C-alpha positions as CSV (number, residue, x, y, z in Angstrom):
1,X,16.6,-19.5,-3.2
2,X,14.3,-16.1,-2.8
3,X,12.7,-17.5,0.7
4,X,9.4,-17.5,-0.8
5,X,6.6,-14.8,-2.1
6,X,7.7,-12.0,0.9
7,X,10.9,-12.3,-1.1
8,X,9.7,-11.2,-4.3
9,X,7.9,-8.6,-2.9
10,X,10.7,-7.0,-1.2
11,X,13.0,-7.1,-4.7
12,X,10.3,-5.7,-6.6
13,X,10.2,-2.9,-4.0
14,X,14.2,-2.6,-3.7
15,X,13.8,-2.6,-7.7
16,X,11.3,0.1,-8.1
17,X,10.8,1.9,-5.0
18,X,11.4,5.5,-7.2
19,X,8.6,4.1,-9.7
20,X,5.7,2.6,-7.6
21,X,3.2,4.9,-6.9
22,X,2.3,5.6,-2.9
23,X,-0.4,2.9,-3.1
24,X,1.7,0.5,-5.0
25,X,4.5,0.8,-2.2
26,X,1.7,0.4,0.1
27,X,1.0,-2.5,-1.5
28,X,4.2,-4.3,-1.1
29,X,4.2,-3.4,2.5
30,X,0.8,-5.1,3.4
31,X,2.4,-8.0,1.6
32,X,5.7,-7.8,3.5
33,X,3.4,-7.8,6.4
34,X,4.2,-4.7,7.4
35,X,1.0,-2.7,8.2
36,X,2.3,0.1,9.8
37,X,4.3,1.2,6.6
38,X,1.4,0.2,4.2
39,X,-0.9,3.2,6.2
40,X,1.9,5.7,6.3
41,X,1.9,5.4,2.0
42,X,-1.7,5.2,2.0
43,X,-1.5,8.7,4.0
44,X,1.0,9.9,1.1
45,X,-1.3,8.6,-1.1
46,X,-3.9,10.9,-0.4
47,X,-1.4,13.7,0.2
48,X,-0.6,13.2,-3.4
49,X,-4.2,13.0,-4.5
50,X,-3.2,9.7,-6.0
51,X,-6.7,8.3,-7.6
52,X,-6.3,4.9,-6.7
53,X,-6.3,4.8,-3.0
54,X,-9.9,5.5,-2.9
55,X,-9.9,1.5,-3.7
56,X,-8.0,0.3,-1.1
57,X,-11.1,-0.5,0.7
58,X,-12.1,-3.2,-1.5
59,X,-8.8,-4.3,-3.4
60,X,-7.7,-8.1,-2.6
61,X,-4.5,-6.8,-2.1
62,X,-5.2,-4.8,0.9
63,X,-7.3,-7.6,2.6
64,X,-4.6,-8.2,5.3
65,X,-5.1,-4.1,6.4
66,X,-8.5,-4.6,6.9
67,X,-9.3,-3.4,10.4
68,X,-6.1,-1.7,10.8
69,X,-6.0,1.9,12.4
70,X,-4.2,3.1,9.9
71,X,-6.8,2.2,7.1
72,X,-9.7,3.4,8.7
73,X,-8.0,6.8,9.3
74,X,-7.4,6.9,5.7
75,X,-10.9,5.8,4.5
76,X,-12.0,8.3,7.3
77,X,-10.2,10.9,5.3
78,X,-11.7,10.2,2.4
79,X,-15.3,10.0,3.4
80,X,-15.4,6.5,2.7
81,X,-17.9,3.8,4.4
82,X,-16.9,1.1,6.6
């Protein structure tokens, strides 16, 4: 009835987009599979200082941004390897 997981991802972020934090949102977007969105919050993200994207780099979640521009702007930006 949902259409499967992307469903579930796109309630909870209808449900709690004034909630998530920047790299949550981010988050759901990767898992949307929408990349572009998922490095425009990761930019917030580090507007906001937000501790946890320095872990974007190595969390499961983001594995589907690897290689993306976007995320090696951000790590770039945060003077993080690879």
């Amino acid at each position: 009835r949902f259409g499967g997981l992307p469903s579930v991802w796109r309630v909870r972020l209808e449900r709690e987009l004034h909630t998530l934090s920047p790299v949550e949102l981010a988050e759901c977007a990767v898992r949307l599979g929408d990349p572009d969105a998922a490095a425009a919050w990761l930019f917030r993200a580090c507007e906001r200082e937000d501790l946890f994207v320095v872990f974007v780099g190595v969390h499961p979640a983001f594995d589907g941004l690897r290689g993306h521009a976007g995320l090696l702007d951000v790590k770039r930006r945060l003077n993080l390897a690879g």
